[in-house]
PDB file of C-alpha atoms and ligand atoms in Angstrom:
ATOM      1  CA  MET F   1     -19.815 -17.063 -69.801  1.00 96.00           C
ATOM      2  CA  LYS F   2     -17.514 -15.625 -67.156  1.00 97.00           C
ATOM      3  CA  VAL F   3     -15.168 -18.495 -66.384  1.00 98.00           C
ATOM      4  CA  LEU F   4     -12.881 -18.689 -63.371  1.00 98.00           C
ATOM      5  CA  VAL F   5     -10.211 -21.383 -63.790  1.00 98.00           C
ATOM      6  CA  THR F   6      -7.583 -22.567 -61.319  1.00 98.00           C
ATOM      7  CA  ALA F   7      -4.373 -24.279 -62.408  1.00 98.00           C
ATOM      8  CA  GLY F   8      -1.102 -25.654 -61.169  1.00 98.00           C
ATOM      9  CA  PRO F   9       0.059 -26.772 -57.756  1.00 98.00           C
ATOM     10  CA  THR F  10       0.167 -24.865 -54.522  1.00 98.00           C
ATOM     11  CA  ARG F  11       3.356 -24.542 -52.487  1.00 98.00           C
ATOM     12  CA  GLU F  12       3.218 -24.819 -48.738  1.00 98.00           C
ATOM     13  CA  HIS F  13       6.382 -23.271 -47.386  1.00 97.00           C
ATOM     14  CA  LEU F  14       8.363 -24.594 -44.416  1.00 94.00           C
ATOM     15  CA  ASP F  15      10.851 -21.743 -44.673  1.00 95.00           C
ATOM     16  CA  PRO F  16      11.922 -19.297 -47.424  1.00 96.00           C
ATOM     17  CA  VAL F  17      13.615 -22.029 -49.469  1.00 95.00           C
ATOM     18  CA  ARG F  18      11.659 -25.240 -48.823  1.00 95.00           C
ATOM     19  CA  PHE F  19       8.067 -26.217 -49.502  1.00 96.00           C
ATOM     20  CA  LEU F  20       5.631 -29.125 -49.854  1.00 96.00           C
ATOM     21  CA  SER F  21       4.007 -29.334 -53.279  1.00 98.00           C
ATOM     22  CA  ASN F  22       3.015 -31.764 -56.041  1.00 98.00           C
ATOM     23  CA  ARG F  23       3.698 -32.538 -59.705  1.00 97.00           C
ATOM     24  CA  SER F  24       1.066 -30.318 -61.331  1.00 98.00           C
ATOM     25  CA  SER F  25       2.582 -28.375 -64.257  1.00 98.00           C
ATOM     26  CA  GLY F  26      -0.489 -26.224 -64.879  1.00 98.00           C
ATOM     27  CA  ARG F  27      -0.871 -27.561 -68.445  1.00 98.00           C
ATOM     28  CA  MET F  28      -4.453 -28.835 -67.994  1.00 98.00           C
ATOM     29  CA  GLY F  29      -5.655 -25.626 -66.304  1.00 98.00           C
ATOM     30  CA  TYR F  30      -3.919 -23.349 -68.818  1.00 98.00           C
ATOM     31  CA  ALA F  31      -5.475 -25.388 -71.662  1.00 98.00           C
ATOM     32  CA  LEU F  32      -8.885 -24.786 -70.063  1.00 98.00           C
ATOM     33  CA  ALA F  33      -8.253 -21.034 -69.804  1.00 98.00           C
ATOM     34  CA  GLU F  34      -7.105 -20.845 -73.439  1.00 98.00           C
ATOM     35  CA  ALA F  35      -9.998 -22.949 -74.703  1.00 98.00           C
ATOM     36  CA  ALA F  36     -12.519 -20.815 -72.774  1.00 98.00           C
ATOM     37  CA  ARG F  37     -10.954 -17.625 -74.188  1.00 98.00           C
ATOM     38  CA  ASP F  38     -11.016 -19.002 -77.758  1.00 98.00           C
ATOM     39  CA  ARG F  39     -14.680 -19.986 -77.347  1.00 98.00           C
ATOM     40  CA  GLY F  40     -15.523 -16.341 -76.605  1.00 98.00           C
ATOM     41  CA  HIS F  41     -15.804 -16.426 -72.816  1.00 98.00           C
ATOM     42  CA  ASP F  42     -14.292 -13.953 -70.335  1.00 98.00           C
ATOM     43  CA  VAL F  43     -11.632 -15.757 -68.353  1.00 98.00           C
ATOM     44  CA  VAL F  44      -9.743 -15.244 -65.102  1.00 98.00           C
ATOM     45  CA  LEU F  45      -7.013 -17.789 -64.359  1.00 98.00           C
ATOM     46  CA  VAL F  46      -5.846 -18.235 -60.768  1.00 98.00           C
ATOM     47  CA  SER F  47      -2.506 -19.974 -61.074  1.00 98.00           C
ATOM     48  CA  GLY F  48      -0.153 -21.639 -58.655  1.00 98.00           C
ATOM     49  CA  PRO F  49       3.573 -21.474 -59.424  1.00 98.00           C
ATOM     50  CA  VAL F  50       4.168 -22.924 -62.931  1.00 98.00           C
ATOM     51  CA  ALA F  51       6.663 -22.478 -65.756  1.00 98.00           C
ATOM     52  CA  LEU F  52       4.101 -21.619 -68.454  1.00 98.00           C
ATOM     53  CA  PRO F  53       3.691 -18.267 -70.243  1.00 97.00           C
ATOM     54  CA  PRO F  54       0.525 -16.370 -69.247  1.00 97.00           C
ATOM     55  CA  PRO F  55      -2.158 -16.921 -71.912  1.00 98.00           C
ATOM     56  CA  GLU F  56      -2.853 -13.767 -73.950  1.00 96.00           C
ATOM     57  CA  GLY F  57      -6.211 -12.157 -73.320  1.00 94.00           C
ATOM     58  CA  VAL F  58      -6.652 -13.830 -69.951  1.00 97.00           C
ATOM     59  CA  GLU F  59      -6.259 -12.112 -66.595  1.00 98.00           C
ATOM     60  CA  VAL F  60      -3.827 -14.225 -64.570  1.00 98.00           C
ATOM     61  CA  VAL F  61      -3.793 -14.023 -60.779  1.00 98.00           C
ATOM     62  CA  ASP F  62      -0.606 -15.618 -59.418  1.00 98.00           C
ATOM     63  CA  VAL F  63      -0.810 -17.339 -56.049  1.00 98.00           C
ATOM     64  CA  VAL F  64       1.525 -19.547 -54.033  1.00 98.00           C
ATOM     65  CA  SER F  65      -0.285 -21.389 -51.249  1.00 98.00           C
ATOM     66  CA  ALA F  66      -3.707 -22.979 -50.809  1.00 98.00           C
ATOM     67  CA  LEU F  67      -4.715 -20.124 -48.500  1.00 98.00           C
ATOM     68  CA  ASP F  68      -3.696 -17.608 -51.218  1.00 98.00           C
ATOM     69  CA  MET F  69      -5.714 -19.573 -53.761  1.00 98.00           C
ATOM     70  CA  LEU F  70      -8.763 -19.639 -51.483  1.00 98.00           C
ATOM     71  CA  ALA F  71      -8.542 -15.842 -51.072  1.00 98.00           C
ATOM     72  CA  ALA F  72      -8.115 -15.198 -54.816  1.00 98.00           C
ATOM     73  CA  VAL F  73     -10.943 -17.537 -55.854  1.00 98.00           C
ATOM     74  CA  SER F  74     -13.282 -16.221 -53.124  1.00 98.00           C
ATOM     75  CA  ALA F  75     -12.662 -12.623 -54.250  1.00 98.00           C
ATOM     76  CA  ARG F  76     -13.545 -13.423 -57.865  1.00 98.00           C
ATOM     77  CA  LEU F  77     -16.405 -15.844 -57.283  1.00 98.00           C
ATOM     78  CA  PRO F  78     -19.078 -13.076 -57.362  1.00 97.00           C
ATOM     79  CA  TRP F  79     -17.845 -12.138 -60.860  1.00 97.00           C
ATOM     80  CA  CYS F  80     -17.998 -15.613 -62.411  1.00 97.00           C
ATOM     81  CA  ASP F  81     -20.790 -17.896 -63.494  1.00 96.00           C
ATOM     82  CA  THR F  82     -18.593 -20.972 -63.976  1.00 98.00           C
ATOM     83  CA  LEU F  83     -15.794 -22.151 -61.683  1.00 98.00           C
ATOM     84  CA  ILE F  84     -13.416 -24.850 -62.925  1.00 98.00           C
ATOM     85  CA  MET F  85     -11.082 -26.058 -60.155  1.00 98.00           C
ATOM     86  CA  CYS F  86      -8.279 -27.862 -61.978  1.00 98.00           C
ATOM     87  CA  ALA F  87      -5.548 -26.868 -59.513  1.00 98.00           C
ATOM     88  CA  ALA F  88      -3.857 -29.555 -57.442  1.00 98.00           C
ATOM     89  CA  VAL F  89      -4.350 -27.823 -54.109  1.00 98.00           C
ATOM     90  CA  ALA F  90      -2.196 -29.147 -51.262  1.00 98.00           C
ATOM     91  CA  ASP F  91      -4.444 -30.692 -48.626  1.00 97.00           C
ATOM     92  CA  TRP F  92      -1.912 -29.991 -45.845  1.00 98.00           C
ATOM     93  CA  ARG F  93       0.517 -27.243 -44.901  1.00 97.00           C
ATOM     94  CA  PRO F  94       3.209 -26.933 -42.251  1.00 95.00           C
ATOM     95  CA  ALA F  95       1.737 -25.656 -38.997  1.00 94.00           C
ATOM     96  CA  SER F  96       4.111 -22.695 -39.215  1.00 93.00           C
ATOM     97  CA  CYS F  97       6.525 -21.204 -41.713  1.00 94.00           C
ATOM     98  CA  SER F  98       9.932 -20.105 -40.466  1.00 93.00           C
ATOM     99  CA  ALA F  99      11.017 -16.609 -41.548  1.00 95.00           C
ATOM    100  CA  VAL F 100      14.605 -17.838 -41.843  1.00 95.00           C
ATOM    101  CA  LYS F 101      16.115 -20.955 -43.423  1.00 94.00           C
ATOM    102  CA  LEU F 102      15.754 -23.821 -40.989  1.00 93.00           C
ATOM    103  CA  LYS F 103      18.782 -25.636 -39.701  1.00 92.00           C
ATOM    104  CA  LYS F 104      18.793 -29.372 -40.403  1.00 86.00           C
ATOM    105  CA  ARG F 105      18.285 -30.196 -36.733  1.00 84.00           C
ATOM    106  CA  ALA F 106      15.115 -28.041 -36.607  1.00 80.00           C
ATOM    107  CA  MET F 107      13.461 -29.739 -39.606  1.00 82.00           C
ATOM    108  CA  GLU F 108      11.716 -32.587 -37.830  1.00 80.00           C
ATOM    109  CA  ALA F 109       9.956 -30.305 -35.346  1.00 77.00           C
ATOM    110  CA  GLN F 110       8.816 -28.088 -38.258  1.00 76.00           C
ATOM    111  CA  LEU F 111       7.135 -30.971 -40.088  1.00 86.00           C
ATOM    112  CA  THR F 112       3.903 -30.827 -38.105  1.00 92.00           C
ATOM    113  CA  LEU F 113       1.116 -30.452 -40.658  1.00 95.00           C
ATOM    114  CA  VAL F 114      -2.336 -28.875 -40.416  1.00 97.00           C
ATOM    115  CA  PRO F 115      -5.164 -29.346 -42.941  1.00 98.00           C
ATOM    116  CA  ASN F 116      -5.766 -26.704 -45.582  1.00 98.00           C
ATOM    117  CA  PRO F 117      -9.325 -25.586 -46.250  1.00 98.00           C
ATOM    118  CA  ASP F 118     -11.087 -27.372 -49.103  1.00 97.00           C
ATOM    119  CA  ILE F 119     -11.699 -24.501 -51.527  1.00 98.00           C
ATOM    120  CA  LEU F 120     -14.659 -26.105 -53.320  1.00 97.00           C
ATOM    121  CA  ALA F 121     -16.318 -27.099 -50.061  1.00 94.00           C
ATOM    122  CA  GLU F 122     -15.761 -23.601 -48.585  1.00 95.00           C
ATOM    123  CA  LEU F 123     -17.361 -21.960 -51.612  1.00 97.00           C
ATOM    124  CA  ALA F 124     -20.287 -24.398 -51.935  1.00 95.00           C
ATOM    125  CA  PRO F 125     -22.638 -22.219 -49.806  1.00 95.00           C
ATOM    126  CA  LYS F 126     -21.998 -19.312 -52.228  1.00 95.00           C
ATOM    127  CA  LYS F 127     -22.646 -21.361 -55.370  1.00 95.00           C
ATOM    128  CA  ALA F 128     -25.981 -19.609 -56.070  1.00 94.00           C
ATOM    129  CA  GLY F 129     -26.727 -21.223 -59.424  1.00 93.00           C
ATOM    130  CA  ARG F 130     -23.140 -21.084 -60.701  1.00 96.00           C
ATOM    131  CA  LEU F 131     -21.634 -24.124 -62.413  1.00 97.00           C
ATOM    132  CA  PHE F 132     -18.948 -25.745 -60.262  1.00 98.00           C
ATOM    133  CA  ILE F 133     -16.635 -28.177 -62.039  1.00 98.00           C
ATOM    134  CA  GLY F 134     -13.930 -30.093 -60.188  1.00 98.00           C
ATOM    135  CA  PHE F 135     -11.240 -32.585 -61.081  1.00 98.00           C
ATOM    136  CA  ALA F 136     -10.383 -35.812 -59.260  1.00 98.00           C
ATOM    137  CA  ALA F 137      -6.784 -36.969 -59.565  1.00 97.00           C
ATOM    138  CA  GLU F 138      -6.812 -40.636 -58.593  1.00 97.00           C
ATOM    139  CA  THR F 139      -4.457 -43.609 -58.568  1.00 97.00           C
ATOM    140  CA  HIS F 140      -7.129 -46.267 -57.828  1.00 96.00           C
ATOM    141  CA  ASP F 141     -10.927 -46.760 -57.638  1.00 97.00           C
ATOM    142  CA  LEU F 142     -11.290 -43.897 -60.146  1.00 97.00           C
ATOM    143  CA  LEU F 143     -15.059 -43.732 -60.567  1.00 97.00           C
ATOM    144  CA  ALA F 144     -15.978 -44.472 -56.932  1.00 97.00           C
ATOM    145  CA  GLU F 145     -13.532 -41.822 -55.671  1.00 97.00           C
ATOM    146  CA  ALA F 146     -14.683 -39.276 -58.271  1.00 98.00           C
ATOM    147  CA  GLN F 147     -18.360 -39.904 -57.531  1.00 97.00           C
ATOM    148  CA  GLY F 148     -17.684 -39.460 -53.808  1.00 97.00           C
ATOM    149  CA  LYS F 149     -16.001 -36.083 -54.425  1.00 96.00           C
ATOM    150  CA  LEU F 150     -18.771 -35.015 -56.823  1.00 97.00           C
ATOM    151  CA  ALA F 151     -21.370 -35.595 -54.097  1.00 95.00           C
ATOM    152  CA  ARG F 152     -19.342 -34.306 -51.105  1.00 94.00           C
ATOM    153  CA  LYS F 153     -18.339 -31.092 -52.869  1.00 93.00           C
ATOM    154  CA  GLY F 154     -21.786 -30.508 -54.432  1.00 92.00           C
ATOM    155  CA  LEU F 155     -20.397 -30.279 -57.983  1.00 97.00           C
ATOM    156  CA  ASP F 156     -22.167 -30.190 -61.341  1.00 97.00           C
ATOM    157  CA  LEU F 157     -19.366 -32.151 -62.998  1.00 98.00           C
ATOM    158  CA  ILE F 158     -16.175 -33.870 -61.927  1.00 98.00           C
ATOM    159  CA  VAL F 159     -13.420 -34.719 -64.358  1.00 98.00           C
ATOM    160  CA  ALA F 160     -12.057 -38.074 -63.198  1.00 98.00           C
ATOM    161  CA  ASN F 161      -8.362 -38.335 -63.989  1.00 95.00           C
ATOM    162  CA  ASP F 162      -6.505 -41.642 -63.483  1.00 95.00           C
ATOM    163  CA  VAL F 163      -3.023 -40.192 -63.128  1.00 96.00           C
ATOM    164  CA  THR F 164      -1.331 -43.623 -63.391  1.00 96.00           C
ATOM    165  CA  GLN F 165      -2.160 -44.142 -67.074  1.00 96.00           C
ATOM    166  CA  PRO F 166       0.583 -43.419 -69.640  1.00 97.00           C
ATOM    167  CA  GLY F 167      -0.233 -40.113 -71.365  1.00 97.00           C
ATOM    168  CA  ALA F 168      -2.553 -38.978 -68.567  1.00 98.00           C
ATOM    169  CA  GLY F 169      -2.369 -36.745 -65.523  1.00 97.00           C
ATOM    170  CA  PHE F 170       0.545 -34.636 -64.352  1.00 98.00           C
ATOM    171  CA  GLU F 171       2.974 -32.863 -66.715  1.00 98.00           C
ATOM    172  CA  THR F 172       1.904 -34.605 -69.947  1.00 98.00           C
ATOM    173  CA  ALA F 173       0.652 -32.813 -73.073  1.00 98.00           C
ATOM    174  CA  THR F 174      -2.241 -35.295 -73.237  1.00 98.00           C
ATOM    175  CA  ASN F 175      -4.835 -36.618 -70.842  1.00 98.00           C
ATOM    176  CA  ILE F 176      -7.370 -39.414 -70.431  1.00 98.00           C
ATOM    177  CA  VAL F 177     -10.433 -38.456 -68.386  1.00 98.00           C
ATOM    178  CA  THR F 178     -14.009 -39.493 -67.654  1.00 98.00           C
ATOM    179  CA  LEU F 179     -16.693 -36.811 -67.282  1.00 98.00           C
ATOM    180  CA  VAL F 180     -18.896 -37.658 -64.296  1.00 98.00           C
ATOM    181  CA  ALA F 181     -22.133 -35.740 -63.685  1.00 98.00           C
ATOM    182  CA  PRO F 182     -24.784 -36.554 -61.049  1.00 96.00           C
ATOM    183  CA  ASP F 183     -27.564 -37.153 -63.559  1.00 89.00           C
ATOM    184  CA  ALA F 184     -25.909 -39.096 -66.407  1.00 94.00           C
ATOM    185  CA  PRO F 185     -23.777 -42.179 -67.003  1.00 96.00           C
ATOM    186  CA  PRO F 186     -19.998 -41.513 -66.788  1.00 97.00           C
ATOM    187  CA  GLN F 187     -18.602 -40.401 -70.145  1.00 98.00           C
ATOM    188  CA  PRO F 188     -15.091 -41.803 -70.746  1.00 98.00           C
ATOM    189  CA  LEU F 189     -12.970 -39.863 -73.250  1.00 98.00           C
ATOM    190  CA  PRO F 190     -10.056 -41.405 -75.172  1.00 98.00           C
ATOM    191  CA  LEU F 191      -6.443 -40.191 -74.992  1.00 98.00           C
ATOM    192  CA  MET F 192      -6.406 -36.665 -76.422  1.00 98.00           C
ATOM    193  CA  SER F 193      -4.469 -33.415 -76.064  1.00 98.00           C
ATOM    194  CA  LYS F 194      -5.165 -31.404 -72.908  1.00 98.00           C
ATOM    195  CA  ARG F 195      -6.525 -28.691 -75.205  1.00 98.00           C
ATOM    196  CA  ALA F 196      -9.029 -31.157 -76.741  1.00 98.00           C
ATOM    197  CA  VAL F 197     -10.026 -32.333 -73.234  1.00 98.00           C
ATOM    198  CA  ALA F 198     -10.515 -28.679 -72.264  1.00 98.00           C
ATOM    199  CA  ASP F 199     -12.790 -28.110 -75.258  1.00 98.00           C
ATOM    200  CA  ARG F 200     -14.903 -31.131 -74.298  1.00 98.00           C
ATOM    201  CA  ILE F 201     -15.287 -29.820 -70.730  1.00 98.00           C
ATOM    202  CA  LEU F 202     -16.231 -26.356 -71.955  1.00 98.00           C
ATOM    203  CA  ALA F 203     -18.712 -27.786 -74.465  1.00 98.00           C
ATOM    204  CA  TRP F 204     -20.312 -29.657 -71.549  1.00 98.00           C
ATOM    205  CA  ALA F 205     -20.431 -26.451 -69.478  1.00 98.00           C
ATOM    206  CA  GLU F 206     -21.930 -24.411 -72.328  1.00 98.00           C
ATOM    207  CA  ALA F 207     -24.682 -27.001 -72.903  1.00 97.00           C
ATOM    208  CA  LYS F 208     -25.395 -27.214 -69.162  1.00 97.00           C
ATOM    209  CA  ALA F 209     -25.508 -23.418 -68.795  1.00 95.00           C
ATOM    210  CA  ALA F 210     -27.929 -23.164 -71.751  1.00 93.00           C
ATOM    211  CA  SER F 211     -30.276 -25.636 -70.030  1.00 91.00           C
ATOM    212  CA  LEU F 212     -30.409 -23.665 -66.752  1.00 86.00           C
ATOM    213  CA  PRO F 213     -32.593 -20.650 -65.937  1.00 82.00           C
ATOM    214  CA  PRO F 214     -30.602 -17.376 -66.168  1.00 79.00           C
ATOM    215  CA  ARG F 215     -28.827 -16.456 -62.905  1.00 79.00           C
ATOM    216  CA  THR F 216     -29.738 -13.256 -61.102  1.00 75.00           C
ATOM    217  CA  PRO F 217     -26.424 -11.352 -61.009  1.00 68.00           C
ATOM    218  CA  ASP F 218     -24.790 -11.391 -57.571  1.00 66.00           C
ATOM    219  CA  PRO F 219     -25.018  -7.944 -55.947  1.00 62.00           C
ATOM    220  CA  ALA F 220     -21.305  -8.239 -55.090  1.00 59.00           C
ATOM    221  CA  SER F 221     -20.467  -8.970 -58.743  1.00 59.00           C
ATOM    222  CA  ARG F 222     -18.103  -6.585 -60.500  1.00 50.00           C
ATOM    223  CA  ASP F 223     -16.249  -6.448 -63.770  1.00 47.00           C
ATOM    224  CA  LEU F 224     -12.611  -7.229 -63.198  1.00 47.00           C
TER     225      LEU F 224
HETATM  226  O1  PMT C   1      -1.248 -29.517 -64.115  1.00 92.31           O
HETATM  227  P1  PMT C   1      -0.994 -30.738 -64.986  1.00 92.31           P
HETATM  228  O2  PMT C   1       0.441 -31.207 -64.911  1.00 92.31           O
HETATM  229  O3  PMT C   1      -1.483 -30.534 -66.409  1.00 92.31           O
HETATM  230  O4  PMT C   1      -1.841 -31.941 -64.382  1.00 92.31           O
HETATM  231  C1  PMT C   1      -3.257 -31.918 -64.447  1.00 92.31           C
HETATM  232  C2  PMT C   1      -3.882 -32.454 -63.139  1.00 92.31           C
HETATM  233  C3  PMT C   1      -3.520 -33.917 -62.955  1.00 92.31           C
HETATM  234  C4  PMT C   1      -3.370 -31.622 -61.946  1.00 92.31           C
HETATM  235  C5  PMT C   1      -5.436 -32.249 -63.287  1.00 92.31           C
HETATM  236  O5  PMT C   1      -5.902 -32.959 -64.399  1.00 92.31           O
HETATM  237  C6  PMT C   1      -6.176 -32.716 -62.060  1.00 92.31           C
HETATM  238  O6  PMT C   1      -6.520 -33.875 -61.898  1.00 92.31           O
HETATM  239  N1  PMT C   1      -6.435 -31.746 -61.142  1.00 92.31           N
HETATM  240  C7  PMT C   1      -7.017 -32.001 -59.807  1.00 92.31           C
HETATM  241  C8  PMT C   1      -5.939 -32.382 -58.854  1.00 92.31           C
HETATM  242  C9  PMT C   1      -6.448 -32.589 -57.444  1.00 92.31           C
HETATM  243  O7  PMT C   1      -5.967 -31.926 -56.552  1.00 92.31           O
HETATM  244  O8  PMT C   1      -7.403 -33.439 -57.270  1.00 92.31           O
HETATM  245  P2  PMT C   1      -8.081 -33.852 -55.847  1.00 92.31           P
HETATM  246  O9  PMT C   1      -8.771 -35.127 -56.143  1.00 92.31           O
HETATM  247  O10 PMT C   1      -7.053 -33.832 -54.762  1.00 92.31           O
HETATM  248  O11 PMT C   1      -9.110 -32.685 -55.559  1.00 92.31           O
HETATM  249  C10 PMT C   1     -10.479 -32.766 -55.957  1.00 92.31           C
HETATM  250  C11 PMT C   1     -10.996 -31.384 -56.313  1.00 92.31           C
HETATM  251  O12 PMT C   1     -11.030 -30.545 -55.132  1.00 92.31           O
HETATM  252  C12 PMT C   1     -10.167 -30.640 -57.347  1.00 92.31           C
HETATM  253  O13 PMT C   1     -11.027 -29.934 -58.204  1.00 92.31           O
HETATM  254  C13 PMT C   1      -9.332 -29.674 -56.504  1.00 92.31           C
HETATM  255  O14 PMT C   1      -8.997 -28.498 -57.233  1.00 92.31           O
HETATM  256  C14 PMT C   1     -10.280 -29.372 -55.347  1.00 92.31           C
HETATM  257  N2  PMT C   1      -9.617 -29.085 -54.067  1.00 92.31           N
HETATM  258  C15 PMT C   1      -8.692 -29.952 -53.564  1.00 92.31           C
HETATM  259  C16 PMT C   1      -8.090 -29.677 -52.342  1.00 92.31           C
HETATM  260  C17 PMT C   1      -8.454 -28.493 -51.660  1.00 92.31           C
HETATM  261  N3  PMT C   1      -7.894 -28.173 -50.483  1.00 92.31           N
HETATM  262  N4  PMT C   1      -9.368 -27.658 -52.172  1.00 92.31           N
HETATM  263  C18 PMT C   1      -9.980 -27.948 -53.373  1.00 92.31           C
HETATM  264  O15 PMT C   1     -10.844 -27.203 -53.822  1.00 92.31           O
END
């Protein structure tokens, strides 16, 4: 398979030194990229700013903001047959970014936010038989929230992640997730390493891809 993975947070700058972001370390997304590589797939990893070494044998595209990530993922979508959106994309960004460091008194006026595009929703019309896998980071109503996102974003699978559980979610080496597909009962997985979670997600994707008719290659597709 040709697997496009996103990882890490996005940063939404207010000025050259300040930004809005979140706690994503990139560990889950990098584990997915490494697992996909080790299972013999071609992998492109679109990564927000993280402190992890680039995985060998994987093309890494570094991005900063949600708009950068949308551009990078859109450009590579024609190439891939599986998109795994693990990145914690900021839903909002400052309405403008100052070219110079803001003075304290100017901060409040600068904190007007505008919504970022939803990358999965933007790309849904171009899905064309590709597998789209999302994550849902939740603090409550895990399955209801994940099922809502699965349906709204037109996904094949959503990985529901209760980020309040010890050993799960942001920054940890381990995770606890439930795989939620439209046509099957939710499949809860026990606490395991992020690498083991990644292998379970890829095994699901490989089985799903094998059950689908072969895709006609996109005319815009190209080898990266
Ligand atoms: O990076 P780690 O420290 O290892 O932490 C892993 C993780 C907690 C970040 C990861 O397991 C996880 O849950 N990732 C999804 C985080 C998230 O942003 O979830 P969400 O419920 O806000 O978004 C739902 C889905 O829509 C996600 O696939 C997200 O990538 C996508 N999305 C979100 C916002 C947006 N503007 N565009 C999107 O495409």
